[in-house]
Amino acid sequence: MTTFKPFLTALALMLSLASTSLLAEETYTIRLAETWGPNSPILGETPRSMAAMAEKMSGGRLKFRIDSSNKHKAPFGIFDMVKAGQYDMGHTASYYYKGSIPNAMYFTTVPFGMIAQEQYAWFYYGGGMELMEKVYSPHGLLSFPGGNTGNQMGGWFREEINSVEDLQGLKMRTPGFAGEVMAEVGVAVTNIPPGELYSSLERGTIDALEWVGPALDFNMGFHQIAKYYYSGWQEPGAEVQFLINKKTWDELPEELQEILRVSMRTAAYDMYIQSTHESGVAWDRMKEDYPDVTHKTFPPEVIDALRDATEKLLAEEAEKDELAKEIITSQENYLKQVRQWTNISDKAYLNSVSGE
C-alpha cells in the first residue's frame, strides 16, 4: 500500500486544484427587481450601470436579470420580495417601506436635513452604514446607497401657495416622512406609483405632486398641467438604495462581494452627477419652451410650519423607539458638525458670487 501513497497524494492534489478551478469559474445570476418602470431615465439606468460594471469586472462570473415594475407588478413591494428570496436584489427607496420597517425611512432623506454630499459623508464616514445594517439585518437584508437625486423640488401645484391655509385639504402625492409632515399641517397625502402620477394630476385625483426635479419631471409632463413649481424642503438629498438578500450575499465569494460593493458605490455616484447634469439641461429647456412655468419658493410662514411639524414628529419617533432615536440623533449631530463647513464653503461661495 505504501507504493500508492505518492499517487494518492498527487490525485488528491489534482482533485483539489480542479475543484478550486471550478469554483473560480462558477457564475452567479443575480435577480434584481426595481421600483421603476421600463426605460425609466436615471433611476432605471442606475441598476443597469451597476450590473454592467459588475459583470465586466467579474469576467462574467456575475450576471444580472433586472425586472422592472411592469414585470413583477409590485413597484412598492421590493422590500418584501427581496426579503422572501423571490429576488436577490432590489433597487428602490427605503422610505417607501415605512409601514413595514419604519426606521428605514431615515436612510432616504429627512426634511430640512442633509444635502447629498453631507449624506454620503454620513453614510461612509459618520456611522450611517452601521445604523442601516442595524435596521435591515433582522430582516435578512443588506442595504447600500443606490444613487442620489440631489436636492429635490417641492412639487408641482395647480394653485399658488401663499399661506398654511392654502395647504388645508390639498390632495398631494408626497412619500416618506415628508408625507407625514404634510399631513400634520393639513394636507391630504397619498402615495402613487410613478407610472400613475401624470394621469392622477390630469384627472384631478390629486391637486399637487412632488416627484424629483427637472431631470425626471420634465419627461413626465407635469408642467403641462400645473404651472407652479416650488423649490424643496422635504428631500434635500434623496438617496435610493440597493437591497440585497443576505443569503445571496453570503453565497458569493469574497472577491465577488467586493466587486458588487464597488459597482454599487460607483453607480450611485454616477446617478448623482447624472441627475445634476440632466436637471440643468431640463430646467434650461423648460424655461425656454414653457415660459408659463413659474418657479416659486414657499413663504416663510409655510416653511416655519413645516419645520415645526418635522421637529415634532421626529421627537415623537425618537421617544417611542430607541433605534429611531439613535438614527435621528446621529443624523442631527452629524449635520450640526458638517453644516458648518458647508456654510463657509459652498453656501458662502454661492452667496458671494451670485450678485444678488
XYZ file of C-alpha atoms in Angstrom:
356
model
C 0.000 0.000 0.000
C 2.880 2.339 0.668
C 3.740 2.352 -3.068
C 0.360 4.008 -3.782
C 0.765 6.846 -1.312
C 2.560 9.248 -3.715
C -0.099 8.528 -6.367
C -2.965 9.054 -3.940
C -1.370 12.249 -2.682
C -0.939 13.535 -6.241
C -4.529 12.557 -7.115
C -5.862 14.358 -4.074
C -3.844 17.422 -5.046
C -5.188 17.337 -8.644
C -8.763 16.954 -7.424
C -8.249 19.849 -5.056
C -6.836 22.017 -7.840
C -9.669 21.026 -10.176
C -12.216 21.849 -7.517
C -10.602 25.236 -6.946
C -10.567 25.902 -10.673
C -14.249 25.012 -10.986
C -15.098 27.278 -8.080
C -13.126 30.095 -9.662
C -15.183 29.758 -12.852
C -18.566 29.415 -11.122
C -21.079 32.035 -12.229
C -23.858 33.637 -10.210
C -27.061 35.050 -11.694
C -28.496 37.869 -9.583
C -32.215 38.559 -9.970
C -32.932 42.240 -9.330
C -36.354 43.916 -9.065
C -36.683 47.682 -9.420
C -39.432 50.064 -8.362
C -39.105 51.932 -11.645
C -40.818 51.215 -14.921
C -39.079 50.061 -18.113
C -36.760 52.604 -19.721
C -37.026 54.916 -16.686
C -34.317 57.584 -17.107
C -31.587 57.942 -14.469
C -33.324 55.817 -11.803
C -33.685 52.862 -14.143
C -30.268 53.392 -15.688
C -28.524 53.088 -12.310
C -29.037 49.359 -11.611
C -28.142 48.595 -15.228
C -24.949 50.604 -14.919
C -24.117 48.724 -11.728
C -24.818 45.373 -13.380
C -22.663 46.166 -16.430
C -19.715 47.159 -14.232
C -20.045 44.098 -12.006
C -20.301 41.719 -14.973
C -17.224 43.221 -16.634
C -15.075 43.364 -13.504
C -16.001 39.802 -12.574
C -15.139 38.472 -16.028
C -18.724 37.343 -16.474
C -18.944 35.452 -13.185
C -21.659 37.858 -12.014
C -24.700 38.070 -14.258
C -27.912 40.002 -13.697
C -31.562 39.724 -14.623
C -33.355 43.013 -13.978
C -37.156 43.134 -13.806
C -38.963 46.478 -13.983
C -42.272 47.184 -12.265
C -44.276 46.187 -15.354
C -42.777 42.703 -14.998
C -43.146 41.997 -11.286
C -46.239 44.237 -10.809
C -45.177 45.423 -7.336
C -43.327 48.781 -7.510
C -43.631 49.230 -3.741
C -43.130 45.547 -2.953
C -39.373 45.347 -3.458
C -38.603 45.033 0.265
C -40.935 42.048 0.689
C -39.816 40.299 -2.495
C -36.108 40.544 -1.688
C -36.698 39.548 1.931
C -38.633 36.469 0.815
C -35.898 35.495 -1.654
C -38.159 35.955 -4.675
C -35.441 38.328 -5.870
C -31.795 38.517 -4.826
C -31.565 42.298 -5.075
C -33.737 45.363 -5.385
C -33.341 48.975 -6.449
C -35.862 51.168 -4.690
C -36.153 53.827 -1.970
C -36.231 52.893 1.698
C -38.894 55.418 2.667
C -41.464 53.535 0.591
C -41.454 50.859 3.296
C -42.035 52.917 6.420
C -45.204 50.886 7.023
C -43.259 47.621 7.258
C -39.956 48.909 8.622
C -40.419 52.459 9.968
C -36.766 53.149 10.757
C -35.814 52.609 7.111
C -37.265 55.939 6.032
C -34.426 57.985 7.549
C -31.949 56.489 5.080
C -33.612 58.098 2.074
C -33.836 61.633 3.392
C -35.143 63.746 6.253
C -36.875 67.104 5.739
C -34.565 70.045 6.487
C -31.730 67.531 6.777
C -28.504 66.760 4.956
C -27.819 67.596 1.338
C -26.391 64.824 -0.836
C -22.696 65.350 -0.160
C -23.303 65.595 3.591
C -25.451 62.475 3.480
C -22.825 60.431 1.661
C -20.247 61.577 4.183
C -22.546 60.431 6.996
C -23.137 57.035 5.372
C -19.488 56.193 4.787
C -17.661 58.141 7.499
C -20.258 59.136 10.081
C -21.741 55.786 11.084
C -24.697 55.701 8.695
C -23.837 52.341 7.147
C -23.612 50.699 10.557
C -27.002 52.094 11.581
C -28.545 50.950 8.314
C -27.240 47.447 8.990
C -28.923 47.508 12.407
C -32.244 48.260 10.743
C -32.048 45.759 7.893
C -30.134 42.784 9.323
C -33.093 41.480 11.399
C -34.911 41.074 8.078
C -32.087 39.131 6.468
C -31.183 42.053 4.236
C -28.284 44.359 3.457
C -28.806 47.885 2.168
C -26.326 50.046 0.269
C -26.655 53.623 -1.033
C -28.025 53.323 -4.539
C -27.872 56.811 -6.020
C -28.887 60.328 -5.087
C -31.147 62.740 -6.951
C -29.674 65.732 -5.158
C -31.945 68.365 -3.660
C -35.457 67.641 -4.841
C -38.061 70.197 -5.811
C -41.028 70.832 -3.525
C -43.555 69.920 -6.156
C -45.984 70.944 -8.861
C -49.075 72.866 -7.758
C -52.123 73.906 -9.723
C -52.631 76.884 -7.417
C -50.145 79.208 -5.737
C -49.363 78.558 -2.076
C -49.375 81.799 -0.095
C -50.167 80.555 3.405
C -50.575 77.471 5.559
C -54.327 77.751 4.978
C -53.740 77.084 1.286
C -52.459 73.634 2.234
C -55.580 72.647 4.156
C -57.286 69.741 2.394
C -54.909 69.879 -0.576
C -54.659 66.435 -2.179
C -50.976 65.786 -2.784
C -48.694 62.908 -3.627
C -45.592 63.029 -1.452
C -43.987 59.943 0.146
C -41.957 59.105 3.220
C -41.538 61.242 6.293
C -42.337 64.369 4.284
C -45.791 62.926 3.704
C -46.318 62.693 7.441
C -45.156 66.287 7.858
C -47.523 67.478 5.149
C -50.384 65.570 6.773
C -49.536 67.261 10.076
C -50.183 70.692 8.515
C -53.452 69.616 6.900
C -52.541 68.153 3.501
C -54.449 65.082 2.303
C -51.425 62.936 1.468
C -51.318 59.950 -0.852
C -48.562 57.842 -2.376
C -48.971 56.859 -6.014
C -46.670 54.706 -8.174
C -44.578 56.716 -10.656
C -46.449 55.413 -13.677
C -49.756 56.824 -12.421
C -48.633 60.312 -11.434
C -49.425 62.197 -14.632
C -52.904 60.720 -15.049
C -53.723 61.364 -11.384
C -52.759 65.025 -11.710
C -54.539 65.375 -15.047
C -57.793 63.863 -13.774
C -57.773 65.916 -10.593
C -57.358 62.887 -8.335
C -54.592 64.978 -6.776
C -54.078 68.750 -6.726
C -50.295 68.675 -6.455
C -47.438 66.239 -6.520
C -43.780 66.011 -5.685
C -41.641 63.735 -7.835
C -37.934 64.604 -8.142
C -36.627 67.597 -10.083
C -36.299 68.811 -13.677
C -34.174 65.839 -14.760
C -37.060 63.424 -14.182
C -40.041 65.771 -14.007
C -39.714 67.204 -17.499
C -40.347 63.948 -19.361
C -43.285 63.211 -17.057
C -45.061 66.289 -18.411
C -46.313 67.716 -15.116
C -45.603 71.253 -16.341
C -48.382 70.840 -18.893
C -50.944 70.648 -16.089
C -49.596 72.535 -13.050
C -47.556 75.680 -13.654
C -46.300 76.486 -10.133
C -43.000 74.719 -9.465
C -41.778 75.071 -5.889
C -38.294 74.609 -4.516
C -37.960 71.933 -1.901
C -37.584 71.489 1.829
C -38.589 67.851 2.119
C -35.804 65.935 0.354
C -32.529 67.874 0.482
C -30.637 64.780 -0.629
C -32.791 61.822 -1.656
C -30.890 58.529 -1.634
C -32.300 55.413 -3.274
C -30.962 52.009 -2.297
C -29.682 48.635 -3.397
C -31.266 45.933 -1.248
C -29.577 42.527 -1.123
C -30.830 39.295 0.373
C -28.231 38.331 2.990
C -28.302 34.670 1.974
C -27.453 35.632 -1.616
C -24.647 37.883 -0.396
C -23.153 35.192 1.836
C -23.114 32.694 -1.024
C -20.892 34.964 -3.121
C -17.107 34.547 -2.879
C -15.382 37.405 -1.111
C -13.892 38.834 -4.295
C -17.331 38.961 -5.971
C -18.797 40.655 -2.914
C -16.141 43.328 -3.264
C -16.813 43.738 -6.988
C -20.520 44.118 -6.268
C -19.821 46.607 -3.473
C -17.598 48.753 -5.704
C -20.078 48.578 -8.594
C -22.955 49.744 -6.384
C -20.955 52.615 -4.941
C -19.752 53.760 -8.366
C -23.221 53.532 -9.930
C -24.671 55.500 -7.004
C -22.166 58.311 -7.508
C -22.804 58.326 -11.240
C -26.543 58.688 -10.644
C -25.885 61.760 -8.503
C -23.755 63.539 -11.094
C -26.057 62.472 -13.928
C -29.026 63.902 -12.020
C -27.173 67.196 -11.599
C -26.346 67.369 -15.290
C -29.783 66.368 -16.545
C -31.594 68.760 -14.200
C -29.551 71.668 -15.542
C -30.346 70.690 -19.124
C -34.044 70.081 -18.439
C -34.598 73.308 -16.488
C -32.991 75.343 -19.257
C -35.251 73.687 -21.811
C -38.337 74.086 -19.633
C -37.777 77.816 -19.239
C -37.335 78.171 -22.985
C -40.228 76.010 -24.170
C -42.739 76.572 -21.355
C -42.471 80.194 -20.186
C -45.725 79.878 -18.212
C -43.987 77.628 -15.689
C -43.353 79.752 -12.617
C -40.640 78.904 -10.110
C -41.636 79.686 -6.519
C -40.344 79.223 -3.002
C -42.713 78.575 -0.131
C -43.453 81.622 2.053
C -41.583 81.812 5.394
C -44.846 81.116 7.234
C -45.235 77.804 5.410
C -41.584 76.819 5.867
C -41.809 77.583 9.597
C -44.923 75.429 9.946
C -43.297 72.553 8.057
C -40.116 72.810 10.128
C -42.101 72.826 13.391
C -44.070 69.784 12.257
C -40.858 67.985 11.268
C -39.240 68.598 14.647
C -42.400 67.499 16.465
C -42.715 64.243 14.543
C -39.006 63.405 14.831
C -39.187 63.938 18.586
C -42.202 61.612 18.779
C -40.428 58.900 16.767
C -37.312 59.172 18.928
C -39.421 58.950 22.082
C -41.138 55.710 21.155
C -38.253 53.776 19.556
C -34.662 53.505 20.762
C -33.206 52.680 17.356
C -35.089 55.587 15.779
C -33.627 57.817 18.481
C -30.130 56.538 17.723
C -30.510 57.221 13.985
C -32.129 60.636 14.407
C -29.541 61.715 16.976
C -26.692 60.526 14.752
C -28.028 62.476 11.780
C -28.698 65.618 13.790
C -25.261 65.597 15.418
C -23.513 64.920 12.131
C -25.450 67.656 10.359
C -24.633 70.146 13.121
C -20.940 69.450 12.602
C -20.713 69.170 8.815
C -23.078 72.054 8.013
C -20.565 74.484 9.493
C -18.206 73.521 6.687
C -20.956 73.579 4.044
C -21.899 77.094 5.146
C -18.404 78.556 4.883
C -17.584 76.694 1.669
C -20.400 76.007 -0.801
C -23.037 78.333 0.660
C -20.591 81.211 1.145
C -19.238 80.746 -2.365
C -22.698 80.780 -3.969
C -23.786 83.785 -1.922
C -20.633 85.758 -2.686
C -20.690 85.248 -6.446
C -24.440 85.381 -7.074
C -24.530 89.162 -7.405
C -27.824 89.281 -5.545
